[in-house]
Amino acid sequence: MGRPQTSLEVRKIMDCLRSSEQIPMDEMVPSPESLATKDYISSVHSSRAGEAGQKPDTGNIEEAESSLRESGCLNYEEARALLGRYEYQKGNIEAALHVFEGIDIALVTPKLKLSLAERVKTQKRRSQSSSTPPLSIHAVSLLLEAVFLKAKSLQALQRYKEATQSCTVLLDILESSLPAGLPETFATDCKLQDTLSKAVELLPELCKLADAPREAILSYRRALLHQWNLDIQTTSRIQKEFAIFLLYSGAESCPPDLRSQMDGSFVPRNNTEEAILLLMILLKKISLQWIEWDPSILDHLSYALSISGGLKTLACKVEELLPRIIDRQEMYLILTLCYYGGGDDFTALNLLRKLLSSTEDHTCVSGLLFASKVCTEIPDCSSEGIIYAQRAIESLQERCGELLGVANCVLGLSLTAHSRTILTDSERVKIHADALKSFESAGKLTKMSDTNIMYHLCLENAEQRKLDTAVHYANWLLKLEVGSTLRGWMLLARVLSAQKRFLDAETVINVALEQSGKWDHGELLRTKAKLQIAQGQVKNAIETYTQLLAILQVQRKNFRLGENLKALGEHCRTLELETWLDLASIYIKLSMWRDAEKCLSKTEAVSSYSACRLYTAGLLNQSKGLYKAALEDYSNALAVNPSHVPSLVSSAVVLRKIGKQSPAIIRNLLTEALRLDRMNASAWYNLGLLYKEEGLGSALEAAECFEAAILLEETEPVEPFR
């Protein structure tokens, strides 16, 4: 007999929906099992076999029954909310949406706000209010859940803008009614807090789906800044998703509202700073064990701090993590990357030494390769880098061929770095041969497909003046990179210039200029200007330098806008300094000293204590015949940078012309220059002159110096290969 009664009650509710009337509670069957439950059970039994249906939320049903019993009747909107929820739970999204759309939310909004406000007042006074709210708290919860489910239904039907509007209405009602947040006691009486938490988390996602990035950012901030009484897990999820959106969406965020900023608090100036702040908060929660460890949080923070020049800050945050949170080996490698990226090579190397000295990590391949790479940056540690690379190769035998190729490449880099510290020519030649052999092995193991290995293979051949082979590898590198990076184009142009194919090299640079962005034209234009000078096109070179300075001026204005571009800004300043000095050198050779002085004056604002600037000032004085002033400039340049080879050679030249110093001092300057740069043709030539004129060496030694100078000059590129 249960089924006819249920059908009768369903007809009464549907009649109510048509007439917008209310059904008195005494006309409903006073059964312990509600009409909604019976209706749902009958619908499940009547569905076709194999159809998976979602179980009803019995808590929602009991809540609805409480609402009906409290109010004594079921009104039109509540009936639609209840039936719409059943349709949604059964997976009938379109039917559920049709039911929800029949609810006039604008009509019930004043009642909802008044009921919520009265509820809060009652709880504050801890007594019954004199005025009865128009809706029970369970009816309020039922109607607001209907608004939320409507938004979910619209989302499922890909009507994202409408879903966003529906979700916004829900939060507007709660925010205006409860400015201090939802009281904690509400959660024990109804599921309003659960609906609120889901809606707060849903709104930003809907904004993103609706392609409204600005609204998404505002909704994220609204979720985090308003008093919603969210649990810590929900808040943490929102913080993480907001940080990811700020980092990778490409949307420009506006500064937070002034009302949300406390006096003296840090105010993020851009997306990256706001994302870093959120991710640091999450790491703090992990350290306090409020939330579980999530490795992706550290990954995103590492990216954010690396692009903003905050690697040492990242190191501090990693050091704050408890040992059981992050693996020891991973922690050491991350810290090493931080200090290495921050320019502290010695601290990075000491960390790796400590890691590799432990018994469980002494064969850590990534640590060994990284240690070898860091050693190449420290001249006194180059031999230690060779040992680390060899240990990595031993650990990788009969394992991954690709990684073994990388290890051989790192060994080649270590050998090349070590060769610069060797004094005897025979040993240096042997080490260069071993380095080239390592690079060739690396290329074979990686099937000539690793662009980094191909770059170093080309570079090593070029420095050993095997130029035809170097051109072959440079073309292969361009093919692998599809011309996507500047280093391939630059290296090919330099190798061609060493072959005195200046026109071909300029053509390569012109192609690179066409395929690269305006902001990448700086180094390309400088190389082009030098190629034009080598061809005797001085006027064209000056025009090219002028074009380069115009680009640098625009870049400099942009770099002032934020600290995120600090590293790029430093590169821009260095390139500007070199450009003015190149122009000054042109005017010095043309004996246009006033123009040269103007160019030098421009460099004072960029870097007044640069060794290159002091050296160029010395060239100007030397060209004027002011040898003492020139020698003082060269001495100042060497005081700034004792390894500045051009100043060493020019000092020797000036001392020879003055004739007041012993030949031994001049020879020491030239041999020191050759120790630092064995490929310096000018140093070899002047050493040959010294041997010939002063009788410090045999005629054979002088001839060998002249021969080396001629060979190097014939294969000298317009710019150093490295």
XYZ file of C-alpha atoms in Angstrom:
722
model
C 0.000 0.000 0.000
C 3.113 2.230 0.314
C 3.368 2.954 -3.403
C -0.152 4.516 -3.891
C 0.425 6.767 -0.863
C 3.776 7.900 -2.229
C 2.270 8.638 -5.641
C -0.458 10.687 -3.999
C 2.076 12.750 -2.055
C 4.259 13.306 -5.141
C 1.161 14.591 -6.974
C 0.486 16.975 -4.075
C 4.038 18.362 -4.254
C 3.813 18.741 -8.023
C 0.443 20.487 -7.652
C 2.141 22.763 -5.150
C 4.903 23.517 -7.648
C 2.339 24.422 -10.270
C 0.236 26.601 -7.978
C 3.013 28.050 -5.811
C 0.969 27.107 -2.749
C 2.092 25.471 0.470
C 1.278 21.957 1.633
C 0.303 21.763 5.285
C 2.226 19.211 7.272
C -0.917 17.528 8.595
C -1.805 16.460 5.016
C 1.486 14.637 4.663
C 1.766 11.011 5.809
C 3.231 10.972 9.339
C 5.548 8.119 8.532
C 9.044 7.818 10.032
C 10.224 7.514 6.489
C 9.852 10.748 4.532
C 8.145 11.165 1.212
C 11.484 12.112 -0.350
C 13.125 8.918 0.852
C 10.288 6.732 -0.455
C 10.242 8.574 -3.759
C 13.995 8.133 -4.158
C 13.905 4.410 -3.243
C 11.089 3.740 -5.709
C 12.984 5.573 -8.451
C 16.094 3.476 -7.812
C 14.097 0.215 -7.934
C 12.408 1.233 -11.154
C 15.676 2.184 -12.931
C 17.036 -0.218 -15.533
C 19.541 -2.843 -14.434
C 23.209 -1.926 -14.468
C 22.622 1.823 -14.208
C 24.884 3.239 -11.517
C 23.024 5.751 -9.376
C 24.439 7.937 -6.650
C 23.119 7.181 -3.183
C 20.996 9.882 -1.621
C 22.446 12.038 1.088
C 20.379 10.836 4.044
C 21.722 13.685 6.132
C 20.237 16.131 3.634
C 16.907 14.314 3.745
C 16.754 14.429 7.521
C 17.680 18.102 7.394
C 14.889 18.777 4.940
C 12.425 16.899 7.143
C 13.520 19.024 10.108
C 12.900 22.125 8.045
C 9.436 20.951 7.063
C 8.459 20.024 10.605
C 9.753 23.337 12.006
C 7.886 25.485 9.536
C 4.818 23.315 9.455
C 4.550 23.537 5.694
C 6.495 23.018 2.484
C 6.555 26.153 0.338
C 7.174 26.389 -3.392
C 10.911 27.222 -3.285
C 11.715 24.604 -0.657
C 9.876 21.925 -2.605
C 11.858 22.773 -5.730
C 15.107 22.788 -3.729
C 14.316 19.334 -2.343
C 13.268 17.786 -5.651
C 16.121 19.454 -7.524
C 18.578 17.931 -5.121
C 17.155 14.461 -5.711
C 17.426 14.881 -9.466
C 21.025 16.084 -9.102
C 21.933 13.121 -6.879
C 20.467 10.723 -9.412
C 22.604 12.286 -12.150
C 19.715 13.972 -13.984
C 21.588 17.248 -14.361
C 19.308 18.905 -16.913
C 16.192 17.930 -14.981
C 17.757 19.206 -11.755
C 18.664 22.498 -13.390
C 15.116 22.860 -14.722
C 13.794 22.467 -11.178
C 16.366 24.864 -9.669
C 15.633 27.536 -12.260
C 12.073 27.663 -10.966
C 13.303 29.032 -7.638
C 13.026 32.816 -7.528
C 16.182 33.456 -5.540
C 15.684 37.230 -5.713
C 12.337 36.775 -3.964
C 13.689 34.668 -1.097
C 16.996 36.560 -0.655
C 15.561 39.094 1.870
C 14.094 36.209 3.893
C 17.403 34.349 3.798
C 19.371 37.386 4.963
C 16.874 38.220 7.710
C 16.766 34.616 8.941
C 20.551 34.368 9.101
C 20.868 37.714 10.875
C 18.187 36.784 13.418
C 19.882 33.454 14.034
C 23.171 35.174 14.843
C 21.469 37.673 17.172
C 19.729 34.854 19.007
C 22.975 32.974 19.545
C 24.761 36.101 20.754
C 22.047 36.741 23.390
C 21.959 33.023 24.247
C 18.177 33.258 24.383
C 15.183 33.101 22.113
C 14.650 36.113 19.933
C 11.480 38.081 20.334
C 10.943 38.058 16.554
C 10.586 34.763 14.735
C 12.757 34.503 11.584
C 10.789 33.987 8.363
C 12.719 30.783 7.583
C 14.133 28.067 9.786
C 17.870 27.484 9.641
C 17.249 24.167 7.906
C 15.138 25.864 5.246
C 17.909 28.422 4.760
C 20.452 25.614 4.393
C 18.199 23.796 1.910
C 17.695 26.869 -0.300
C 21.356 27.901 -0.286
C 22.361 24.363 -1.147
C 19.968 24.576 -4.082
C 21.798 27.674 -5.332
C 25.106 25.820 -5.010
C 23.799 22.735 -6.826
C 22.441 24.972 -9.552
C 25.958 26.317 -10.054
C 27.312 22.762 -10.151
C 24.666 21.772 -12.694
C 25.526 24.740 -14.907
C 29.194 23.815 -14.616
C 28.454 20.247 -15.726
C 26.592 21.656 -18.743
C 29.591 23.953 -19.513
C 27.556 27.124 -18.901
C 30.381 28.618 -16.885
C 29.380 32.286 -16.813
C 25.911 31.463 -15.479
C 27.461 29.070 -12.955
C 29.775 31.859 -11.788
C 26.819 34.209 -11.322
C 24.886 31.621 -9.323
C 27.836 30.884 -7.034
C 28.491 34.607 -6.560
C 24.871 35.162 -5.487
C 25.256 32.482 -2.819
C 28.415 34.035 -1.380
C 26.974 37.559 -1.571
C 24.018 36.478 0.552
C 26.220 34.894 3.198
C 28.806 37.679 3.210
C 26.250 40.460 3.628
C 24.276 38.517 6.250
C 27.272 37.296 8.223
C 30.062 39.914 7.985
C 31.845 38.322 10.946
C 31.618 34.869 9.433
C 29.480 31.833 10.013
C 29.182 30.994 13.735
C 30.719 27.655 14.651
C 27.465 26.438 16.207
C 25.817 26.520 12.773
C 27.822 23.474 11.734
C 26.196 21.370 14.437
C 22.682 22.384 13.435
C 22.818 22.076 9.648
C 25.117 21.510 6.670
C 25.341 25.223 5.838
C 29.086 25.319 6.616
C 29.722 22.442 4.214
C 27.816 24.204 1.420
C 29.654 27.436 2.134
C 33.092 25.770 2.041
C 32.340 24.099 -1.265
C 31.007 27.315 -2.805
C 34.033 29.355 -1.693
C 36.329 26.769 -3.272
C 34.212 26.455 -6.426
C 33.895 30.128 -7.410
C 37.531 30.676 -8.502
C 37.435 27.497 -10.577
C 34.276 28.683 -12.322
C 35.878 32.062 -13.071
C 38.845 30.302 -14.656
C 36.549 28.128 -16.753
C 34.633 31.245 -17.788
C 37.923 32.809 -18.997
C 37.722 35.598 -16.432
C 41.215 35.676 -14.856
C 40.741 38.985 -13.052
C 37.527 37.752 -11.442
C 39.300 34.498 -10.520
C 42.016 36.432 -8.669
C 39.424 38.538 -6.850
C 37.432 35.437 -5.878
C 40.585 33.737 -4.549
C 41.342 36.791 -2.415
C 37.745 36.922 -1.270
C 37.964 33.283 -0.216
C 41.122 33.880 1.804
C 40.460 37.318 3.288
C 36.808 37.030 4.387
C 35.827 35.270 7.601
C 34.309 32.080 6.184
C 35.431 29.826 9.085
C 36.969 27.381 6.613
C 38.913 24.440 7.961
C 42.683 24.506 7.506
C 42.670 21.841 4.777
C 40.232 23.824 2.621
C 42.138 27.064 3.161
C 45.398 25.345 2.237
C 43.933 23.941 -0.975
C 42.695 27.395 -1.968
C 46.079 28.960 -1.182
C 47.901 26.391 -3.288
C 45.564 26.718 -6.277
C 45.751 30.521 -6.070
C 49.555 30.441 -6.040
C 49.628 28.130 -9.067
C 47.200 30.402 -10.927
C 49.288 33.491 -10.146
C 52.492 31.833 -11.342
C 51.357 30.199 -14.557
C 48.135 31.839 -15.791
C 49.808 34.876 -17.345
C 47.076 37.103 -15.941
C 48.124 40.431 -14.460
C 46.744 40.809 -10.954
C 45.703 44.068 -9.384
C 47.004 44.941 -5.893
C 44.887 43.707 -2.972
C 42.110 45.977 -1.737
C 43.330 48.568 0.771
C 40.666 47.447 3.220
C 42.334 44.039 3.419
C 45.797 45.476 4.122
C 46.865 45.876 7.733
C 49.199 48.664 8.762
C 52.821 47.611 8.379
C 51.950 44.379 6.570
C 53.741 43.265 3.423
C 51.788 44.103 0.273
C 52.723 42.027 -2.817
C 53.494 44.166 -5.848
C 52.974 41.511 -8.518
C 51.808 37.959 -9.182
C 55.109 36.322 -8.286
C 55.431 38.042 -4.913
C 51.856 37.136 -3.976
C 52.429 33.509 -5.025
C 55.661 33.343 -3.001
C 53.831 34.683 0.058
C 51.113 32.032 -0.251
C 53.586 29.181 -0.790
C 55.670 30.285 2.202
C 52.536 30.233 4.346
C 51.885 26.672 3.186
C 55.466 25.623 3.992
C 55.045 27.103 7.456
C 51.904 25.015 7.957
C 53.855 21.926 6.895
C 56.635 22.738 9.372
C 54.039 23.111 12.141
C 52.477 19.797 10.996
C 49.092 21.399 10.402
C 48.906 19.904 6.927
C 50.601 16.955 5.259
C 53.814 17.275 3.229
C 53.156 18.156 -0.416
C 56.335 18.109 -2.584
C 54.659 20.185 -5.304
C 54.505 23.180 -2.927
C 58.302 23.221 -2.737
C 58.517 22.768 -6.522
C 56.324 25.812 -7.174
C 58.166 27.890 -4.559
C 61.502 26.910 -6.105
C 60.314 28.125 -9.492
C 58.892 31.375 -8.107
C 62.010 32.268 -6.128
C 64.382 31.263 -8.925
C 62.766 33.642 -11.421
C 62.726 36.454 -8.851
C 66.328 36.090 -7.683
C 65.430 34.686 -4.272
C 67.393 31.433 -4.274
C 69.037 32.127 -0.914
C 65.602 32.729 0.564
C 64.571 29.341 -0.810
C 67.615 27.795 0.867
C 66.518 29.244 4.224
C 63.017 27.820 3.772
C 64.362 24.365 2.898
C 66.637 24.419 5.942
C 63.608 25.143 8.147
C 61.900 21.903 7.071
C 62.058 19.044 9.549
C 64.374 16.143 8.575
C 61.521 13.655 8.405
C 59.613 15.863 5.954
C 62.178 15.893 3.141
C 64.747 13.292 2.126
C 68.331 14.135 3.152
C 69.779 13.678 -0.326
C 67.053 15.768 -1.937
C 67.544 18.518 0.654
C 71.300 18.714 0.001
C 70.811 18.851 -3.765
C 68.187 21.605 -3.501
C 70.395 23.637 -1.157
C 73.329 23.193 -3.522
C 71.274 24.465 -6.438
C 70.176 27.460 -4.374
C 73.680 28.507 -3.360
C 75.133 27.779 -6.795
C 72.392 29.802 -8.475
C 72.989 32.589 -5.955
C 76.680 32.766 -6.923
C 78.064 31.104 -3.782
C 80.063 28.323 -5.443
C 82.151 27.442 -2.376
C 79.128 26.843 -0.133
C 77.509 24.753 -2.877
C 80.672 22.653 -3.258
C 81.030 22.155 0.511
C 77.445 20.907 0.718
C 78.117 18.408 -2.068
C 81.343 17.288 -0.391
C 79.385 16.608 2.790
C 76.702 14.708 0.872
C 79.165 12.581 -1.099
C 81.282 11.791 1.965
C 78.463 9.793 3.579
C 78.429 6.063 2.945
C 74.834 5.946 1.679
C 75.243 8.836 -0.782
C 78.831 8.473 -2.031
C 77.577 7.043 -5.362
C 74.819 9.644 -5.871
C 75.249 10.274 -9.615
C 73.423 13.608 -9.690
C 75.516 14.818 -6.755
C 78.776 13.685 -8.390
C 77.955 15.370 -11.688
C 76.840 18.550 -9.966
C 79.997 18.643 -7.850
C 82.119 18.240 -10.975
C 80.218 21.069 -12.679
C 80.696 23.389 -9.695
C 84.423 22.590 -9.622
C 84.773 23.855 -13.199
C 83.740 27.293 -11.904
C 86.514 27.294 -9.253
C 89.997 27.196 -10.838
C 91.713 25.694 -7.764
C 89.210 22.814 -7.659
C 89.313 21.737 -11.324
C 91.318 18.566 -10.586
C 88.763 17.607 -7.918
C 86.038 18.006 -10.538
C 87.776 15.443 -12.750
C 87.677 12.902 -9.900
C 83.944 13.452 -9.309
C 83.159 13.035 -13.011
C 85.207 9.821 -13.208
C 83.388 8.444 -10.150
C 80.053 9.198 -11.844
C 81.174 7.408 -15.017
C 82.223 4.353 -12.981
C 78.817 4.284 -11.254
C 77.010 4.469 -14.595
C 78.791 1.628 -16.383
C 76.292 -0.740 -18.067
C 73.468 1.588 -17.074
C 71.676 4.490 -18.779
C 73.591 5.420 -21.950
C 72.119 8.918 -22.090
C 73.226 9.731 -18.540
C 76.636 8.189 -19.208
C 76.933 10.572 -22.161
C 76.164 13.505 -19.885
C 78.817 12.285 -17.423
C 81.413 12.178 -20.221
C 80.446 15.722 -21.206
C 80.944 16.909 -17.618
C 84.329 15.167 -17.573
C 85.248 17.053 -20.748
C 84.284 20.345 -19.101
C 86.390 19.506 -16.043
C 89.400 18.636 -18.198
C 89.039 21.877 -20.171
C 88.861 23.904 -16.951
C 91.894 22.057 -15.561
C 93.928 22.746 -18.718
C 93.883 26.465 -17.909
C 95.897 25.822 -14.743
C 98.619 23.740 -16.463
C 101.933 25.447 -17.202
C 103.665 22.984 -19.552
C 102.539 22.907 -23.177
C 102.924 19.137 -23.545
C 100.639 18.378 -20.592
C 98.140 20.987 -21.745
C 97.978 19.441 -25.233
C 97.376 16.005 -23.689
C 94.553 17.287 -21.475
C 92.897 19.066 -24.420
C 93.057 15.819 -26.390
C 91.437 13.930 -23.477
C 88.728 16.597 -23.206
C 87.919 16.344 -26.911
C 87.819 12.540 -26.613
C 85.341 12.831 -23.714
C 83.082 15.166 -25.693
C 83.162 12.820 -28.700
C 82.247 9.847 -26.476
C 79.408 11.881 -25.006
C 78.128 12.672 -28.499
C 78.180 9.002 -29.550
C 76.458 7.813 -26.369
C 73.656 10.357 -26.846
C 73.440 9.647 -30.601
C 74.365 13.250 -31.383
C 70.977 14.410 -30.106
C 71.936 16.344 -26.960
C 72.207 20.043 -27.806
C 74.387 20.861 -24.793
C 76.912 18.175 -25.706
C 76.946 19.278 -29.339
C 77.578 22.866 -28.247
C 80.619 21.922 -26.155
C 81.889 19.550 -28.853
C 81.803 22.424 -31.348
C 83.384 24.805 -28.845
C 86.282 22.492 -28.025
C 87.051 21.919 -31.711
C 86.928 25.662 -32.349
C 89.323 26.445 -29.490
C 91.736 23.815 -30.785
C 91.424 25.565 -34.171
C 89.835 22.564 -35.873
C 87.545 25.014 -37.599
C 86.065 22.827 -40.359
C 84.977 20.260 -37.771
C 83.651 23.047 -35.563
C 81.528 24.421 -38.447
C 80.097 20.922 -39.002
C 79.061 20.590 -35.363
C 77.731 24.174 -35.247
C 75.437 23.447 -38.204
C 74.347 20.203 -36.532
C 73.571 22.150 -33.342
C 71.421 24.644 -35.271
C 69.547 21.736 -36.848
C 68.842 20.188 -33.429
C 67.732 23.479 -31.894
C 65.841 24.541 -35.026
C 67.427 27.956 -34.576
C 65.530 28.482 -31.323
C 68.473 29.718 -29.220
C 71.007 32.470 -29.762
C 74.073 30.480 -28.708
C 73.982 28.272 -31.810
C 73.829 31.243 -34.168
C 76.514 33.134 -32.251
C 78.911 30.186 -32.175
C 78.532 29.493 -35.903
C 79.152 33.168 -36.724
C 82.274 33.249 -34.547
C 83.697 30.082 -36.109
C 83.037 31.475 -39.606
C 84.774 34.719 -38.607
C 87.797 32.665 -37.474
C 87.868 31.267 -41.018
C 87.778 34.900 -42.245
C 84.389 34.266 -43.862
C 83.055 37.554 -42.530
C 80.271 37.958 -45.100
C 78.917 34.452 -44.361
C 79.106 35.166 -40.638
C 77.167 38.420 -41.075
C 74.525 36.551 -43.082
C 74.149 34.092 -40.191
C 73.681 36.979 -37.752
C 71.078 38.609 -40.029
C 69.084 35.353 -40.132
C 69.277 35.135 -36.340
C 68.023 38.728 -36.070
C 65.016 37.855 -38.238
C 64.138 34.763 -36.192
C 64.592 36.245 -32.715
C 62.669 38.790 -30.698
C 63.667 42.413 -30.368
C 64.796 41.929 -26.798
C 67.341 39.287 -27.898
C 69.007 41.499 -30.510
C 71.648 42.997 -28.201
C 74.492 40.480 -28.491
C 73.634 39.750 -32.123
C 73.960 43.407 -33.096
C 77.284 43.723 -31.260
C 78.676 40.725 -33.142
C 77.353 42.154 -36.407
C 79.114 45.461 -35.729
C 82.406 43.667 -35.110
C 82.006 41.720 -38.349
C 81.433 44.997 -40.183
C 84.596 46.458 -38.643
C 86.534 43.368 -39.771
C 85.297 44.068 -43.327
C 86.332 47.723 -43.084
C 82.723 48.986 -42.915
C 83.306 51.346 -40.006
C 80.384 53.651 -40.781
C 77.976 50.718 -40.929
C 79.389 49.413 -37.656
C 78.748 52.756 -35.922
C 75.150 52.703 -37.175
C 74.726 49.156 -35.852
C 76.074 50.195 -32.452
C 73.644 53.146 -32.418
C 70.759 50.766 -33.094
C 71.968 48.550 -30.251
C 72.115 51.478 -27.805
C 68.521 52.430 -28.685
C 67.337 48.912 -27.820
C 69.289 48.955 -24.553
C 67.720 52.264 -23.579
C 64.217 50.805 -23.979
C 65.213 47.691 -22.041
C 66.699 49.735 -19.212
C 63.385 51.540 -18.679
C 61.550 48.221 -18.483
C 64.029 46.701 -16.032
C 63.348 49.535 -13.605
C 59.766 48.339 -13.231
C 60.549 45.320 -11.070
C 63.240 43.416 -9.235
C 62.282 40.173 -10.955
C 64.369 41.301 -13.922
C 67.423 42.166 -11.836
C 69.698 39.585 -13.477
C 68.581 40.622 -16.949
C 69.078 44.244 -15.966
C 72.689 43.522 -14.990
C 73.261 41.835 -18.346
C 71.781 44.885 -20.066
C 74.146 47.205 -18.156
C 77.161 45.067 -19.061
C 76.202 45.052 -22.722
C 75.725 48.834 -22.664
C 79.183 49.291 -21.128
C 80.793 47.049 -23.754
C 78.989 48.886 -26.566
C 80.261 52.317 -25.488
C 83.768 50.918 -25.080
C 83.629 49.361 -28.571
C 82.643 52.746 -29.994
C 85.446 54.432 -28.053
C 87.935 51.898 -29.486
C 86.744 52.696 -33.029
C 87.253 56.424 -32.492
C 90.679 55.817 -30.907
C 91.818 53.915 -34.008
C 90.496 56.789 -36.144
C 92.338 59.289 -33.897
C 88.970 60.940 -33.134
C 89.914 61.461 -29.508
C 87.127 63.867 -28.570
C 84.470 61.386 -29.711
C 86.316 58.638 -27.841
C 86.297 60.741 -24.677
C 82.525 61.297 -25.025
C 81.981 57.557 -25.264
C 84.141 56.960 -22.190
C 82.213 59.601 -20.254
C 79.001 57.683 -21.003
C 80.442 54.612 -19.299
C 81.024 56.381 -15.974
C 77.312 56.187 -15.129
C 77.251 52.479 -15.978
C 80.440 51.289 -14.245
C 83.210 53.710 -13.334
C 85.466 51.013 -11.827
C 85.358 48.476 -14.638
C 88.686 46.960 -15.715
C 87.552 47.160 -19.347
C 86.756 50.867 -19.000
C 90.123 51.652 -17.390
C 91.874 49.634 -20.107
C 90.124 51.624 -22.864
C 91.090 54.876 -21.144
C 94.670 53.607 -21.220
C 94.404 52.934 -24.956
C 93.234 56.530 -25.466
C 96.193 57.946 -23.521
C 98.578 55.571 -25.281
C 97.314 56.692 -28.703
C 97.955 60.291 -27.627
C 101.514 59.412 -26.597
C 100.788 59.860 -22.883
C 102.524 56.641 -21.863
C 102.771 57.323 -18.139
C 99.039 58.105 -17.929
C 98.311 55.006 -20.013
C 100.469 52.843 -17.739
C 98.621 54.203 -14.711
C 95.272 53.292 -16.333
C 96.489 49.761 -17.071
C 97.732 49.400 -13.498
C 94.337 50.510 -12.174
C 92.624 48.006 -14.457
C 94.839 45.198 -13.093
C 94.077 46.367 -9.550
C 90.380 45.838 -10.292
C 90.940 42.556 -12.157
C 94.430 40.993 -11.912
C 93.479 38.500 -14.644
C 92.633 41.129 -17.272
C 94.800 39.882 -20.159
C 94.572 42.970 -22.467
C 95.880 45.191 -19.637
C 98.794 42.813 -19.005
C 99.801 42.865 -22.677
C 99.356 46.647 -23.050
C 101.370 47.275 -19.869
C 104.227 45.264 -21.369
C 103.990 47.205 -24.638
C 104.095 50.604 -22.871
C 107.001 49.539 -20.636
C 108.955 48.485 -23.724
C 108.360 51.900 -25.273
C 109.313 53.774 -22.115
C 112.382 51.608 -21.698
C 112.819 52.222 -17.962
C 111.902 48.731 -16.761
C 113.996 45.583 -16.964
C 113.096 43.119 -19.740
C 112.452 40.454 -17.096
C 109.461 42.410 -15.715
C 108.042 42.815 -19.225
C 108.521 39.101 -19.878
C 106.716 38.255 -16.629
C 103.714 40.332 -17.720
C 103.559 38.582 -21.112
C 104.014 35.070 -19.735
C 101.284 35.734 -17.157
C 99.001 36.855 -19.986
C 99.770 33.648 -21.896
C 99.155 31.549 -18.802
C 95.673 33.029 -18.606
C 95.013 32.958 -22.364
C 97.243 30.755 -24.518
C 95.382 31.899 -27.641
C 96.287 35.588 -27.360
C 98.115 36.451 -30.595
C 99.236 39.892 -29.361
C 100.951 38.393 -26.311
C 102.866 35.900 -28.456
C 103.904 38.627 -30.895
C 105.187 40.993 -28.204
C 107.002 38.159 -26.455
C 108.717 37.383 -29.760
C 109.763 41.021 -30.094
C 111.143 40.976 -26.562
C 113.185 37.848 -27.268
C 114.470 39.314 -30.506
C 115.351 42.816 -29.273
C 116.475 42.205 -25.696
C 118.264 38.931 -26.209
C 116.352 37.164 -23.409
C 115.874 34.073 -25.521
C 117.277 32.378 -28.587
C 116.354 33.283 -32.143
C 114.511 29.973 -32.319
C 112.282 30.919 -29.362
C 111.505 34.281 -30.952
C 110.650 32.562 -34.240
C 108.335 30.137 -32.431
C 106.559 33.076 -30.770
C 106.110 34.844 -34.127
C 104.861 31.617 -35.708
C 102.303 31.119 -32.947
C 101.178 34.748 -33.271
C 100.690 34.431 -37.048
C 98.769 31.143 -36.735
C 96.492 32.513 -34.020
C 95.896 35.794 -35.843
C 94.894 33.903 -38.993
C 92.294 31.914 -37.023
C 91.242 34.571 -34.512
C 87.462 35.168 -34.309
C 85.963 38.650 -33.994
C 84.842 37.612 -30.497
C 86.113 34.879 -28.163
C 84.431 31.526 -28.806
C 83.312 31.272 -25.159
